[in-house]
Short mmCIF file of C-alpha atoms and ligand atoms in Angstrom, two decimals:
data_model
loop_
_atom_site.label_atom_id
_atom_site.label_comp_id
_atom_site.label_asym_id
_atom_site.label_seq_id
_atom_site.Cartn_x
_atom_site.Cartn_y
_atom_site.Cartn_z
CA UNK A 1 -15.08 5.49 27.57
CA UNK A 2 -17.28 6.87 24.53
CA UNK A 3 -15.82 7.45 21.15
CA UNK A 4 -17.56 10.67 19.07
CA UNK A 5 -18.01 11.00 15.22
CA UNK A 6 -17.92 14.45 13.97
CA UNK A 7 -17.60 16.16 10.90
CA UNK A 8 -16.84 20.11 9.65
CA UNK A 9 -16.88 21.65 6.81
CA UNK A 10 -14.57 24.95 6.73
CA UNK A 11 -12.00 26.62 4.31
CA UNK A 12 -8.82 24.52 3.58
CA UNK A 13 -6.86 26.01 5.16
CA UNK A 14 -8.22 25.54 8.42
CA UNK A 15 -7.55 22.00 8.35
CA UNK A 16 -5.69 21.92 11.79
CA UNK A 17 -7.06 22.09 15.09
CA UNK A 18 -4.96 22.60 18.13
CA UNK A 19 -5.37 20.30 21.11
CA UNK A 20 -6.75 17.23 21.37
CA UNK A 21 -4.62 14.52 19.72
CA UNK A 22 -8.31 12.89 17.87
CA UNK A 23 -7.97 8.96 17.56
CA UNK A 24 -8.71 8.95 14.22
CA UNK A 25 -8.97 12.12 11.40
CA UNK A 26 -9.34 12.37 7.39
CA UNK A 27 -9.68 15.97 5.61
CA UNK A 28 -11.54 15.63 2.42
CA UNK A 29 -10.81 18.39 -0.41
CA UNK A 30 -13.42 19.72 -2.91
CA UNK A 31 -11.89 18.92 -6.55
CA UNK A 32 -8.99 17.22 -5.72
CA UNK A 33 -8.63 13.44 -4.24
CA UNK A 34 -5.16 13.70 -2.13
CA UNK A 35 -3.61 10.79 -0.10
CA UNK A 36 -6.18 8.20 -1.59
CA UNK A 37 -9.12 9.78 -0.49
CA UNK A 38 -11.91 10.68 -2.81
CA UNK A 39 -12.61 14.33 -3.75
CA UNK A 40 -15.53 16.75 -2.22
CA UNK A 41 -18.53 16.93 -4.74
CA UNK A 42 -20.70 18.65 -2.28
CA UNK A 43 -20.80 20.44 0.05
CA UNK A 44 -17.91 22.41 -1.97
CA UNK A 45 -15.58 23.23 1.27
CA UNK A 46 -13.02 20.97 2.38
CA UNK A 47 -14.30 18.73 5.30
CA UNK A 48 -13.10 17.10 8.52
CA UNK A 49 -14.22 14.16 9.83
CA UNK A 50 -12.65 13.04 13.43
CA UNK A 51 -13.28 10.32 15.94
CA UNK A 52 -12.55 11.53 19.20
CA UNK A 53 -12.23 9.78 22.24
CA UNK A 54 -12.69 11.07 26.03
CA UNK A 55 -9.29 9.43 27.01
CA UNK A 56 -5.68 10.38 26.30
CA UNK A 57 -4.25 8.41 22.65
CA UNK A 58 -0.90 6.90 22.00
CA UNK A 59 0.31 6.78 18.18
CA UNK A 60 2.12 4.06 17.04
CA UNK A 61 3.12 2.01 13.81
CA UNK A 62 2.61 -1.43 12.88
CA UNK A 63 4.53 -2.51 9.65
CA UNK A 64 2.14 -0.36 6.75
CA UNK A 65 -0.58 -0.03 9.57
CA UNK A 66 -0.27 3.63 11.52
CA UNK A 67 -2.25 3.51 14.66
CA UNK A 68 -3.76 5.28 17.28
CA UNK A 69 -5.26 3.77 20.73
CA UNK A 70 -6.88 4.96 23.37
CA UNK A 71 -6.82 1.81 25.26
CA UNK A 72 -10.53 0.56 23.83
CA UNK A 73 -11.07 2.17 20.47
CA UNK A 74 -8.33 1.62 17.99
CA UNK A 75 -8.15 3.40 14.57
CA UNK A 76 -5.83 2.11 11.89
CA UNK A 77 -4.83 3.59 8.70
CA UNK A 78 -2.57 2.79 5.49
CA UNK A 79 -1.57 5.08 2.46
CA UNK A 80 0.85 3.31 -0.06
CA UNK A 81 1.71 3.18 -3.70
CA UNK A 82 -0.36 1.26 -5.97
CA UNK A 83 1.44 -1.66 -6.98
CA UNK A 84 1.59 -2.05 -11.35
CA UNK A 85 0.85 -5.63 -11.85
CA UNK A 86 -2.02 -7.81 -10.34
CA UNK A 87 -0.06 -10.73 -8.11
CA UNK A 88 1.75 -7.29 -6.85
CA UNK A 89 -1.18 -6.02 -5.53
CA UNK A 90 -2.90 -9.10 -4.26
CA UNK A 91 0.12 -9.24 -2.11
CA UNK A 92 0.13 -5.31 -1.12
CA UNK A 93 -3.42 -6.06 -0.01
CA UNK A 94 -2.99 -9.01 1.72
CA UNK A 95 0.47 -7.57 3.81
CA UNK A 96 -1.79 -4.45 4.42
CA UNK A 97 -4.42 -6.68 6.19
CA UNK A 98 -2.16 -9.41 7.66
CA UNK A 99 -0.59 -5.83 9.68
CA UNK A 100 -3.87 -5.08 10.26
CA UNK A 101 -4.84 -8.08 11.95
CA UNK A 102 -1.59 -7.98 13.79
CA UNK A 103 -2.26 -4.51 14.90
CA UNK A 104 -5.80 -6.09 16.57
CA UNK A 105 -3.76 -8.89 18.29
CA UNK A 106 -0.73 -7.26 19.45
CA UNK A 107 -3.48 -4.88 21.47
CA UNK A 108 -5.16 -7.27 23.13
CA UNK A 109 -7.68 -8.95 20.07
CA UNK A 110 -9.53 -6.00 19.31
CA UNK A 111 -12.44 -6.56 17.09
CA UNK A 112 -12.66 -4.73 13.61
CA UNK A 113 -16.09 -2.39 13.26
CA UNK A 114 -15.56 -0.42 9.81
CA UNK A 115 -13.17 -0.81 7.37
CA UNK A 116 -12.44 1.92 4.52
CA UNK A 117 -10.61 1.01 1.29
CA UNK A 118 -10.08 3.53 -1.28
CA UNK A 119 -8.06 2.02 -4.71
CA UNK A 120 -7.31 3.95 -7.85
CA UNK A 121 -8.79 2.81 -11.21
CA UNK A 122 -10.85 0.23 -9.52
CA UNK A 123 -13.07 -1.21 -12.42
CA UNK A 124 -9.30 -0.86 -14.39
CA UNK A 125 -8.18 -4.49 -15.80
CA UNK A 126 -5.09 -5.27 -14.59
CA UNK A 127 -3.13 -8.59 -16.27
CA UNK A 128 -6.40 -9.51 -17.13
CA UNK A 129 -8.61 -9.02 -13.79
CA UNK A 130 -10.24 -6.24 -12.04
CA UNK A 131 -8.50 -4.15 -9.85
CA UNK A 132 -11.21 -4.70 -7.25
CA UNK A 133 -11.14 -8.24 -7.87
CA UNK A 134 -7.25 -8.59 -7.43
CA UNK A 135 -7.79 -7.05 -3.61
CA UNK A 136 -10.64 -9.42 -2.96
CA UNK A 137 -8.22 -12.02 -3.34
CA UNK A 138 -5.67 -10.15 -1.07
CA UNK A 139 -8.18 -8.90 1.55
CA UNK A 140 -9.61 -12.49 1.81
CA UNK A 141 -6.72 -14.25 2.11
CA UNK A 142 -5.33 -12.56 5.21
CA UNK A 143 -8.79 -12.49 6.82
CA UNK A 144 -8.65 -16.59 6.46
CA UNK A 145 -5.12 -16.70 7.42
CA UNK A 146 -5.59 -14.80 10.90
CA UNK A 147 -8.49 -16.65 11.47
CA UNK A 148 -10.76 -13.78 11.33
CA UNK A 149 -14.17 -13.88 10.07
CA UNK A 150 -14.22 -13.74 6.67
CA UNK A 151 -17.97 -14.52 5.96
CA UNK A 152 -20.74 -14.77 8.39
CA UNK A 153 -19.47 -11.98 11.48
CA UNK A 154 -17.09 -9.96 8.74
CA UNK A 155 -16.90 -6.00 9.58
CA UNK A 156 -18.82 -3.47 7.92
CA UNK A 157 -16.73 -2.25 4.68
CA UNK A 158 -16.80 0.31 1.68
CA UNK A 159 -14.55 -0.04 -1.02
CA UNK A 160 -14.03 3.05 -3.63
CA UNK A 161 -12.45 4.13 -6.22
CA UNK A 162 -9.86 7.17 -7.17
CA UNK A 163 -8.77 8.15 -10.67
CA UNK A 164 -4.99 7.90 -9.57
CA UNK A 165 -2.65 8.08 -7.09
CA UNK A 166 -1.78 5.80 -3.64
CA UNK A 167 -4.24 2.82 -2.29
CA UNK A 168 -5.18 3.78 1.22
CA UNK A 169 -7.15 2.15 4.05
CA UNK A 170 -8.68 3.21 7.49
CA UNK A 171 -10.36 1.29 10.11
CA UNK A 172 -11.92 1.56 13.72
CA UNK A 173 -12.26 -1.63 16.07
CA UNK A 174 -12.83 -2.06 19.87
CA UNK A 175 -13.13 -4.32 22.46
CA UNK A 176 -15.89 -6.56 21.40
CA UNK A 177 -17.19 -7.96 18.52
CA UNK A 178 -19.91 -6.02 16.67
CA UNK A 179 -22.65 -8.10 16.00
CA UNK A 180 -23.42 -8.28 12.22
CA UNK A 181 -26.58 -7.70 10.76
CA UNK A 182 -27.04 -8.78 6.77
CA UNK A 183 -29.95 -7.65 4.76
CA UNK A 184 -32.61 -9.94 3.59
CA UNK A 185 -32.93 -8.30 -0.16
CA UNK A 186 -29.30 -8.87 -0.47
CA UNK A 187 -27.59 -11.77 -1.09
CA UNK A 188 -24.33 -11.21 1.50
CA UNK A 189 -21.35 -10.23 0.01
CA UNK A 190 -19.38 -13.05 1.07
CA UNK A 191 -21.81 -15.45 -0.61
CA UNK A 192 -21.84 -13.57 -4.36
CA UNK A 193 -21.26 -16.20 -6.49
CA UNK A 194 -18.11 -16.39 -8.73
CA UNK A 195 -18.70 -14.12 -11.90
CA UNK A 196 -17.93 -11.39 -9.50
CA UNK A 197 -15.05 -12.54 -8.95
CA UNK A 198 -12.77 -15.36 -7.96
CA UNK A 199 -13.13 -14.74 -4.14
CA UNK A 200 -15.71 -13.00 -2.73
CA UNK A 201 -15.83 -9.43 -0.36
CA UNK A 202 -15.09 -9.38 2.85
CA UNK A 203 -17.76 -7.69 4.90
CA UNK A 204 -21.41 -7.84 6.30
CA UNK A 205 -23.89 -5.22 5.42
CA UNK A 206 -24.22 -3.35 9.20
CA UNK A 207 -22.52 -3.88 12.18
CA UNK A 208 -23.80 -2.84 15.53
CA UNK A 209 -21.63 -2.04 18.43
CA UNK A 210 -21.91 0.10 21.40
CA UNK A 211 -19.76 3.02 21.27
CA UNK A 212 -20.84 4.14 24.80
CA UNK A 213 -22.70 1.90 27.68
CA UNK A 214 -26.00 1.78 26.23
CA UNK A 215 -26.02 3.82 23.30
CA UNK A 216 -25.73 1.41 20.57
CA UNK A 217 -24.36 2.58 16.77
CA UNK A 218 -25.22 0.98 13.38
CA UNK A 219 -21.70 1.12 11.15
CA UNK A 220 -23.87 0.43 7.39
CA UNK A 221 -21.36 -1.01 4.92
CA UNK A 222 -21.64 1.21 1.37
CA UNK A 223 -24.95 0.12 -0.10
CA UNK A 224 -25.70 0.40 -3.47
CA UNK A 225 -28.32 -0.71 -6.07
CA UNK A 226 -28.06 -4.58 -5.67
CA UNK A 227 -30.95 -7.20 -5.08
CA UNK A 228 -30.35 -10.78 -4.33
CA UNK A 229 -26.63 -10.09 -6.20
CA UNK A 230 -27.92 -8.43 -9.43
CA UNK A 231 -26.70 -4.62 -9.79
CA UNK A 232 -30.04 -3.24 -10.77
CA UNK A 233 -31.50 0.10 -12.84
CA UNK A 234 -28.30 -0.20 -15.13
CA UNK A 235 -27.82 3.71 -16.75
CA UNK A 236 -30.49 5.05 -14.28
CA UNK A 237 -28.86 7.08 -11.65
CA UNK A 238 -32.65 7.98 -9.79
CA UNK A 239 -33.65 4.81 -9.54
CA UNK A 240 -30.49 3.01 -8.23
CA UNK A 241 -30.38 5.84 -5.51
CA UNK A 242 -33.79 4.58 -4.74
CA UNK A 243 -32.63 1.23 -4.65
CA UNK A 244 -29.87 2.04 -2.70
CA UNK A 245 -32.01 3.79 -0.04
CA UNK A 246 -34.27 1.02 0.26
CA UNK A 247 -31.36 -1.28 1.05
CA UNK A 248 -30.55 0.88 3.69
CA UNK A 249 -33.87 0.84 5.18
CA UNK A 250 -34.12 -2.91 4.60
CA UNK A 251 -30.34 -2.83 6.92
CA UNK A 252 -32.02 -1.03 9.86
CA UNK A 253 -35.19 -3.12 9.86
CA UNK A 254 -33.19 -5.76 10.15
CA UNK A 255 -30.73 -4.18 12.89
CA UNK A 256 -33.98 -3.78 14.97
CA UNK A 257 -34.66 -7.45 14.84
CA UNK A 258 -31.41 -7.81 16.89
CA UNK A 259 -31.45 -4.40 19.50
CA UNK A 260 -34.06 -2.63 21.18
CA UNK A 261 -32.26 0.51 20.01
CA UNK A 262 -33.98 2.39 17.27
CA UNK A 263 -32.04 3.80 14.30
CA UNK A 264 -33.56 6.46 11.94
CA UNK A 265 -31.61 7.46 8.55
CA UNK A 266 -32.76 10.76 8.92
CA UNK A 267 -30.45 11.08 11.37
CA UNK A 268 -27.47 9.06 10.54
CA UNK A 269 -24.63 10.82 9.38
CA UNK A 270 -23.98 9.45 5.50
CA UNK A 271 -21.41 9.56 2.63
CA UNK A 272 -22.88 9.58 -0.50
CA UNK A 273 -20.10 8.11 -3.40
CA UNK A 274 -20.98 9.44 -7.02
CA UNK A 275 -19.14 8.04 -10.16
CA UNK A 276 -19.90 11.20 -12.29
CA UNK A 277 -20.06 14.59 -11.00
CA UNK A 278 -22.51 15.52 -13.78
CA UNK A 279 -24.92 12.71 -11.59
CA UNK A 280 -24.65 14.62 -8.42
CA UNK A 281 -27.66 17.17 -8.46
CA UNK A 282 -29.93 14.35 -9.27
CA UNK A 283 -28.52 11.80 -6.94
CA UNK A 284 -29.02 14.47 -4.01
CA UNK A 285 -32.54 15.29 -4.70
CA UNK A 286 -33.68 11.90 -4.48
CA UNK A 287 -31.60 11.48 -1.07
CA UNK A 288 -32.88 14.62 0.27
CA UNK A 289 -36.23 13.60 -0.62
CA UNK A 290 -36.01 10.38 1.33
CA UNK A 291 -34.35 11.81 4.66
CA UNK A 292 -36.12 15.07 4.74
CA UNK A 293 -34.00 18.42 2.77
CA UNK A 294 -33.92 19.83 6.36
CA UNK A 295 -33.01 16.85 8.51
CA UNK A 296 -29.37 16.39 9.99
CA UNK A 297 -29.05 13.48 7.32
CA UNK A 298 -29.05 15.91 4.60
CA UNK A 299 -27.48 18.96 5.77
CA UNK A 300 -24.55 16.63 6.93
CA UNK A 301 -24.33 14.29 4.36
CA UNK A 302 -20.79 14.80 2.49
CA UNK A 303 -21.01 13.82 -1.49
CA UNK A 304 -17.72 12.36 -2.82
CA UNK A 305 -16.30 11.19 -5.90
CA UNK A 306 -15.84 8.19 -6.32
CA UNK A 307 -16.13 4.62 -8.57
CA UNK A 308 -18.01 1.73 -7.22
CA UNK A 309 -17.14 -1.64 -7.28
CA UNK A 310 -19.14 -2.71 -10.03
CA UNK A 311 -18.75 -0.77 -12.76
CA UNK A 312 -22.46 -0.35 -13.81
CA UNK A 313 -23.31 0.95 -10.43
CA UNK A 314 -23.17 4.62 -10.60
CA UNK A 315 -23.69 5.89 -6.70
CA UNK A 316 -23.63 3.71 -3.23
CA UNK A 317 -24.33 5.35 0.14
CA UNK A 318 -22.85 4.42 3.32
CA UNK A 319 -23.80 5.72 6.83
CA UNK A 320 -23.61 5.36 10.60
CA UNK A 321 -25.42 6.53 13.22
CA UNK A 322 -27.19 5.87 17.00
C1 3EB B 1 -21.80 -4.36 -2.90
O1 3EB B 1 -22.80 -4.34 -2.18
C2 3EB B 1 -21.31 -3.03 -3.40
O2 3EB B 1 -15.70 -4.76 -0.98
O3 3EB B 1 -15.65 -3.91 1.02
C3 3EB B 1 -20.00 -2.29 -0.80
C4 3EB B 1 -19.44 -2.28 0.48
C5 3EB B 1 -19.30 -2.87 -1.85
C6 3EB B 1 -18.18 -2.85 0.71
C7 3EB B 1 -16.20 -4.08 -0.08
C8 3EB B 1 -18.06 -3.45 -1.60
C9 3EB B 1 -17.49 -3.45 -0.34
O4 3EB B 1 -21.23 -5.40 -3.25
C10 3EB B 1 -19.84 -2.86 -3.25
#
């Protein structure tokens, strides 16, 4: 059974759609972040994103982890209060993925593809460590406690900011591991070494999985303006969306090494996270100049905002596509 990505853009208030129970949905607002998701920058309508699937889903609930399952593709998703001190939240993160990991077992071992994580005040200190770095702690702990790869074979991942409210996460898996793909100008994420932090990300760069019998997709991880592990083109918002891009580029070459499938960004559909809205007008030109202004990657690409996990990095772009 094939599981479909798509996405809408349409007046808030017709958030809704009768019918179909979708496995997995998020509705993005313009100007306002609700439920821990990032607000719409552009286009400025509120926007649905669904996964559908072609089989009948059953909800259900695993401690924080709400689920739904169509019997192959599983989509998971968490909203809860941001703890106030850091061992709180080290712990909220790591019972948020320990339930996650029991969600995958208790349905047979499904295998994680993409993983969401929004966080308010990310780059915040909190007794004395980043926000970010306090869930890094948290997320990688319960990956190495369920015996899940936490390094080499790790899911694809973005990790965001809000200015306030609840921490929320949402994730897809199936019924076979993806097969990770890492990019060569990159140092992976799981190998940074320990100035960014006292234990490194979870996740690969890509992961490649086939969402139907043959059709192979590329989940990117959000991709930003790092080489080797150095955030690069510090203040310079063009140029570190022209890094960014040719990380993603660098990601599908190396995807191609391991499928015959061929992946073009023009057509991938892509979420574009901006730290300042004042950025976004220049941060689009230089995307829509890469993809083409009239190719589906640009017409569909949803701007949010949003801060990365490094607080000199100022946009990161993640995508997937077939
Ligand atoms: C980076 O490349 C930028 O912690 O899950 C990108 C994608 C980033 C995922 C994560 C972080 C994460 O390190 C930040």
């Amino acid at each position: 059974m094939s599981l479909q990505f798509e996405r809408r853009s349409h007046s808030a208030d017709q958030t809704r759609t009768a019918g179909v129970l979708p496995l997995g949905q998020r509705d993005l607002l313009p100007g306002v972040a609700q439920a821990g998701l990032p607000a719409v920058l552009h286009p400025a309508r509120a926007i649905t994103e669904r996964w559908t699937s072609a089989s009948p889903v059953r909800s259900s609930r695993t401690g924080l982890i709400r689920h739904q399952d169509d019997g192959q593709w599983l989509y998971g998703e968490a909203v809860v209060p941001m703890p106030a001190t850091g061992v709180a939240l080290q712990a909220l993160t790591h019972q948020l993925y320990a339930d996650l990991f029991r969600t995958l077992r208790a349905h047979g071992g499904r295998h994680l593809l993409k993983i969401w994580n929004y966080l308010p005040r990310l780059n915040a200190p909190l007794d004395g460590l980043e926000v970010y770095r306090h869930f890094n702690i948290g997320r990688q702990q319960a990956f190495l406690d369920a015996g899940a790869a936490a390094f080499e074979g790790a899911p694809a991942a973005c990790a965001l900011g809000t200015a306030d409210g609840p921490l929320s996460l949402a994730f897809l898996a199936g019924p076979q591991a993806p097969r990770p793909v890492e990019n060569p100008r990159q140092t992976s994420a799981y190998h940074y070494p320990a100035d960014y932090g006292p234990r490194s990300p979870t996740f690969s760069r890509a992961a490649l999985v086939a969402l139907a019998p043959g059709r192979e997709t590329l989940f990117v991880s959000g991709t930003a303006s790092i080489v080797g592990h150095a955030s690069v083109h510090l203040g310079d918002v063009v140029q570190q969306t022209q890094e960014a891009l040719r990380n993603l580029h660098a990601v599908l070459d190396a995807a191609h090494a391991a499928t015959p499938a061929r992946f073009a960004l023009d057509q991938f559909a892509h979420t574009v996270y901006v730290r300042h809205a004042a950025d976004l007008d220049a941060v689009r030109a230089v995307f829509e100049q890469a993809v083409g202004a009239d190719s589906p990657a640009a017409r569909g690409a949803v701007y949010l905002l949003a801060d990365v996990c490094r607080s000199e990095l100022l946009v990161e772009i993640e995508c997937h596509g077939e």
